[in-house]
XYZ file of C-alpha atoms in Angstrom:
330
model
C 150.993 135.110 63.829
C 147.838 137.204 63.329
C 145.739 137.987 66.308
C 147.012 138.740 69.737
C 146.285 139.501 73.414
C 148.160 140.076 76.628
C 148.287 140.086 80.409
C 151.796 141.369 79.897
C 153.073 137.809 81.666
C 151.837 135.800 78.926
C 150.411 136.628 75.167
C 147.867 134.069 73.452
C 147.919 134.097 69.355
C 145.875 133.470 66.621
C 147.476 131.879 63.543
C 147.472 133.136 59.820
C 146.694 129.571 58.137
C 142.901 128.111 57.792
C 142.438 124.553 58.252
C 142.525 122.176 60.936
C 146.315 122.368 62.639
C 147.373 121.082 65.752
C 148.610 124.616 66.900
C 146.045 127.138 66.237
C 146.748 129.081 69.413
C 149.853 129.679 70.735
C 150.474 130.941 74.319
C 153.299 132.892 74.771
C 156.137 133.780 78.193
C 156.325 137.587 77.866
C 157.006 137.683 81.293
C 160.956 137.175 80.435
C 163.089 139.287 78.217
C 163.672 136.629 75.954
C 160.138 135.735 74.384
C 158.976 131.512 74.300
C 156.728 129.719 72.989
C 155.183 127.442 76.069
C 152.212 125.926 74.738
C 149.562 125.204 71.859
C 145.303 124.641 71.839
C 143.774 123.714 68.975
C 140.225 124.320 67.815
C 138.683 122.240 65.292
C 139.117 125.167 62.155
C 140.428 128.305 62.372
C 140.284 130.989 64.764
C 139.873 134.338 64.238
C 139.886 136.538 67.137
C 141.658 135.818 71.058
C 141.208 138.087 73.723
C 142.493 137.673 77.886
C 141.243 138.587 81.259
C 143.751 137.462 83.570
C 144.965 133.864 82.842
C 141.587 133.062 80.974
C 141.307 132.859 77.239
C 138.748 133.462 74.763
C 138.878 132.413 71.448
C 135.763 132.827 68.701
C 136.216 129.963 66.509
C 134.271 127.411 65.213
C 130.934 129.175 64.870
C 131.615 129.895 68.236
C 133.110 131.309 71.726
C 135.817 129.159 73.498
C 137.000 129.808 77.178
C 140.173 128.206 77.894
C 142.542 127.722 81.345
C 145.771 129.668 80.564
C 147.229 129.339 84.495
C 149.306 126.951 83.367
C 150.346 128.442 80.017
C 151.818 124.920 78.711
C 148.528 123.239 79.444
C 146.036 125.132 78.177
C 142.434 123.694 79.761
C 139.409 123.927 77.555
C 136.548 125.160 80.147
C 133.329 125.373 77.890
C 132.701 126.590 74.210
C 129.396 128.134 73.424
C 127.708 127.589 69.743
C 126.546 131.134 68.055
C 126.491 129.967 64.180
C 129.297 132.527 63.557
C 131.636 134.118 65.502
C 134.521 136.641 64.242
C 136.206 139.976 66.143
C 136.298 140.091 69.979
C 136.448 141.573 73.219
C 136.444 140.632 76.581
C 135.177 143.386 79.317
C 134.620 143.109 83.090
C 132.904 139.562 82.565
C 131.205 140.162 79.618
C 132.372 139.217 76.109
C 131.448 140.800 72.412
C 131.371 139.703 69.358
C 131.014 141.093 66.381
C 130.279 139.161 62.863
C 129.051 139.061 59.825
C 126.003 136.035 59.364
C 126.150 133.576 56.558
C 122.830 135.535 56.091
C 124.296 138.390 55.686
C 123.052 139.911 58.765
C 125.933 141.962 60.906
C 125.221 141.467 64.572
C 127.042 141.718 67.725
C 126.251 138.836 70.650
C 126.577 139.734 73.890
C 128.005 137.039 76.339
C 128.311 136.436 80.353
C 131.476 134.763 80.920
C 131.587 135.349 84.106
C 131.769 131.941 84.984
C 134.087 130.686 81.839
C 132.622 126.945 82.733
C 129.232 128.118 81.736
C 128.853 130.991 79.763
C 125.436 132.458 78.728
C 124.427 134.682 75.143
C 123.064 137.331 76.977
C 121.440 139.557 74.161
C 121.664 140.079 70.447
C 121.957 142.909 68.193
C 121.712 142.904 64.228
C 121.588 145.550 61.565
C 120.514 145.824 58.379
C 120.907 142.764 56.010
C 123.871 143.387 53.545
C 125.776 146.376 55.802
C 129.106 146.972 56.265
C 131.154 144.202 57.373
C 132.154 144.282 61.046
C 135.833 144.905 61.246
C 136.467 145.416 65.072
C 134.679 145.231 68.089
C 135.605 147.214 72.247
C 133.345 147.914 75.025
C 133.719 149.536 78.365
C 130.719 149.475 80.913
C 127.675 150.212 79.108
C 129.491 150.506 76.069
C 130.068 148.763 72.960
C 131.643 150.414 69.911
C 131.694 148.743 66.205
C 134.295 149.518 63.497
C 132.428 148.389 60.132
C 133.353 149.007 56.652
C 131.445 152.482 56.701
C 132.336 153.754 59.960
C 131.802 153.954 63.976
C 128.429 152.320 65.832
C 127.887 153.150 69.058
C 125.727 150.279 70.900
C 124.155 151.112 74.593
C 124.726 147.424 75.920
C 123.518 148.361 79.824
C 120.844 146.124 79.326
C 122.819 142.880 77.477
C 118.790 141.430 76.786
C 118.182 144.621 74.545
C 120.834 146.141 73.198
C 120.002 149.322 71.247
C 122.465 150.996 68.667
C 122.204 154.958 69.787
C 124.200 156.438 66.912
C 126.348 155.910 63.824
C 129.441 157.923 62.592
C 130.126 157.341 58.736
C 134.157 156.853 57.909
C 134.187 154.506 55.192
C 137.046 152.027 55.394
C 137.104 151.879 58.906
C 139.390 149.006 60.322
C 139.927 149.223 63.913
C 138.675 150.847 67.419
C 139.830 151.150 70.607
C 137.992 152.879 73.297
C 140.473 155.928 75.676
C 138.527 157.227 78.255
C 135.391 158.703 76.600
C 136.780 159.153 73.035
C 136.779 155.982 70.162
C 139.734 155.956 68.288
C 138.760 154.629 64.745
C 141.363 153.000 62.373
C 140.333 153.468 58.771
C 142.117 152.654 54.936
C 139.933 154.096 52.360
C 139.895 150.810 49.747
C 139.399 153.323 46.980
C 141.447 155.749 47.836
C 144.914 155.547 48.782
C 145.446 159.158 50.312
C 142.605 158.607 53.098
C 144.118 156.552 55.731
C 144.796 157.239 58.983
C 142.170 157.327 62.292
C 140.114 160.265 63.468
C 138.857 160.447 67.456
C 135.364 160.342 68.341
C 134.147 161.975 71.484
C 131.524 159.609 73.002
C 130.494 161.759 75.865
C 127.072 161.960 74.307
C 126.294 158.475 73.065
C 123.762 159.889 70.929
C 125.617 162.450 68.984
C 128.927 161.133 68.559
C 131.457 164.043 67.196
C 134.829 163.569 65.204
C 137.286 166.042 67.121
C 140.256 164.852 65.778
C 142.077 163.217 63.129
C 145.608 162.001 61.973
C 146.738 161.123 58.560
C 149.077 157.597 58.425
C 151.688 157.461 55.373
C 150.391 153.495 54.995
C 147.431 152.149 56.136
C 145.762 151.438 59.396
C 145.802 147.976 60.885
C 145.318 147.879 64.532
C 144.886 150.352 67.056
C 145.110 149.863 70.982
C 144.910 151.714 74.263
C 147.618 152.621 76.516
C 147.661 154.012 79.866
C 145.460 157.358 78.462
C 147.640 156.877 75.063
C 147.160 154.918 71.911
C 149.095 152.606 70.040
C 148.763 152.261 66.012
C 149.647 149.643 64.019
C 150.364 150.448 60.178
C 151.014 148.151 57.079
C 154.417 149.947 56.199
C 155.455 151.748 58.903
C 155.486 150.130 61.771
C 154.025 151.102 64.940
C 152.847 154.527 66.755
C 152.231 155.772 70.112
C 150.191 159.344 70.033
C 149.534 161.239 73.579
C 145.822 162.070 73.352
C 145.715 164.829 76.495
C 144.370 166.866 73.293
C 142.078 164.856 71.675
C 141.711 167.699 69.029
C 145.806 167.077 68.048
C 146.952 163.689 68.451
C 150.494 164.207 68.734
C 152.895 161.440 67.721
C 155.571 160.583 70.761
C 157.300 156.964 69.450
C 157.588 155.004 66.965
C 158.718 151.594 66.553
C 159.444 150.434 62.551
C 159.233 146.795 62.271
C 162.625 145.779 59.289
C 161.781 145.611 56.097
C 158.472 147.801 56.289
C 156.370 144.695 57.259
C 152.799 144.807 57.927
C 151.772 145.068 61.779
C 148.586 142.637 61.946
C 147.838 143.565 65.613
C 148.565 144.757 68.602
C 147.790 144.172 72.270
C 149.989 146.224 75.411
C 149.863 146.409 78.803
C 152.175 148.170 80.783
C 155.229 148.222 80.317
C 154.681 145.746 77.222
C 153.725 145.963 73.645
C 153.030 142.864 71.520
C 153.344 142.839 67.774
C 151.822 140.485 65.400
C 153.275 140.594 61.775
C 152.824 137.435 59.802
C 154.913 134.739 58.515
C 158.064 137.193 60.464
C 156.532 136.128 63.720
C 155.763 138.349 67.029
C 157.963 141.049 68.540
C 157.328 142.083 72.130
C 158.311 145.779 72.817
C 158.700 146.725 75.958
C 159.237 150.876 77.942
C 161.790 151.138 80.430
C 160.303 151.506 83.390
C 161.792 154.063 85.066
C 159.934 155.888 82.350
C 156.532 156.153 84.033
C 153.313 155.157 83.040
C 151.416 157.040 80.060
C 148.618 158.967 81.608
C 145.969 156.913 82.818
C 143.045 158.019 83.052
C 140.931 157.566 86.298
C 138.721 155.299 84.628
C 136.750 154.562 81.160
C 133.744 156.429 80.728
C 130.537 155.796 79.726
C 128.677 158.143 77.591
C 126.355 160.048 80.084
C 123.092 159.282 78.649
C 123.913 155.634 78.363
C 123.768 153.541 81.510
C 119.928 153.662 83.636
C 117.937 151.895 80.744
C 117.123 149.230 83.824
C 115.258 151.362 85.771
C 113.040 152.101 83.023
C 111.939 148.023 82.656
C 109.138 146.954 85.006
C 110.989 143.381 85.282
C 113.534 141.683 83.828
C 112.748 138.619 81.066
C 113.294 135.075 82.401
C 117.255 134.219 82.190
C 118.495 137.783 81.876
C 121.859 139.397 83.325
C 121.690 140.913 86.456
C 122.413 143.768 86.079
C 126.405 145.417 86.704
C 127.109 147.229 89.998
């Protein structure tokens, strides 16, 4: 297994192998305490990145963005698949979906995409950077946000208007593997390929889109693979040591509260959780699903995801709106 998401009642996978399989994607019964396997789609070549919102699927593959029915997870339903030349890392956020990849130009670029309606989904707005940067590496957005993990660090995209999407700042951490978005901070996964010693992820606060600031930073023993919010918490996924939950009240000290370590020291290769579950992805050993008792309580959640403060009127400032352009989020 390689990629993952969750609903926490079902999981949908990515697998490791490239070529055209029968299987690419498995969907997964977390629901139970024993794990199964209830179903399979296959695209035509591999996929490379899954993400869920509710029982509907996305899947970039093929050059492309899939939507597939999940309500019956032994049936998946293909719904529509939209062409964008190439299509890598995902995420899926309150009916809009971004990806981030790297052009057989060599252009990076993140699309952004209404799937709203999964039957017809629309390329809203593009945005590229200069030819030959960093390679996109991971890819979350919340409201008017969109934050890119590339090979030399953190961009932070204003994506309230998806026609014109701006980039408003750029935080160097070279290696940088992962992000995940907790309230208005961006944890950033990074393994130095260069040097061994610099691993580990630092928090960005985001509250001025503009001037993004490191406040805080924590040292991993292996490298950084995945990381993932939690109810106000994050999860990180390492390539020796398993798996981490830090309480980020303190954004300043990350302080360590669990850990999970997969046998043998394998490699987590990603992680997706909702409360109370946590799914692991870790290669040719398979998929663990971890799960809190829950008469523990939830992690604190935090009232909602913020948006930086300067980033979320730009439509007010455009005398009208091109033909075919999102209307705008409420």
């Amino acid at each position: 297994f390689a990629r993952v998401a969750t609903n926490g009642r079902i999981a949908i996978t990515t697998h490791s192998y490239y070529g055209p399989r029968e299987d690419m994607v498995s969907v997964l019964d977390v629901g139970r305490r024993s794990p199964t396997d209830t179903g399979t789609w296959r695209a035509i070549w591999g996929p490379a990145d899954v993400a869920l919102e509710g029982f509907r699927g996305f899947v970039t593959a093929d050059g492309g963005l899939y939507a597939v029915d999940l309500v019956d997870p032994a049936n998946p339903v293909e719904l529509s698949f939209l062409d964008l030349n190439e299509s890598e890392h995902l995420a899926v956020d309150s009916g809009r979906a971004y990806v981030a990849t790297m052009s057989a130009g060599g252009f990076p670029s993140v699309d952004v995409i209404d799937v709203s309606n999964p039957s017809d989904m629309i390329e809203r707005g593009r945005h590229a950077w200069e030819r030959g940067g960093p390679d996109p590496r991971a890819v979350d957005a919340t409201g008017d946000i969109a934050v890119v993990a590339d090979l030399g660090g953190l961009r932070v995209l204003d994506v309230s208007v998806p026609f014109d999407v701006r980039q408003t700042a750029r935080l160097e951490r070279y290696g940088s593997t992962a992000v995940a978005l907790v309230g208005n901070h961006a944890v950033v996964g990074y393994s130095s390929p260069t040097a061994p010693d610099e691993r580990g992820f630092i928090v960005v606060d985001l509250t001025n889109g503009e001037n993004p600031t490191a406040v805080g930073e924590w040292s991993s023993p292996s490298g950084v693979t995945a990381v993932v919010e939690f109810g106000g918490a994050v999860l990180v996924g390492t390539r020796a040591d398993g798996v981490y939950m830090f309480n980020l009240d303190d954004p300043s000290r990350p302080i360590e509260v669990d850990r999970w370590a997969l046998p043998g020291r394998a490699a987590v290769t990603d992680l997706a959780a909702v409360w109370p579950k946590v799914v692991v992805t870790h290669g040719s050993l398979g998929c663990t699903v971890l799960a809190f008792d829950v008469s523990c309580g939830l992690p604190r959640r935090p009232s909602r995801r913020v948006s930086p403060s300067n980033v979320n009127t730009r439509y007010e400032s455009l005398a009208s709106d091109p033909p075919g352009s999102a209307v705008p989020p409420s």
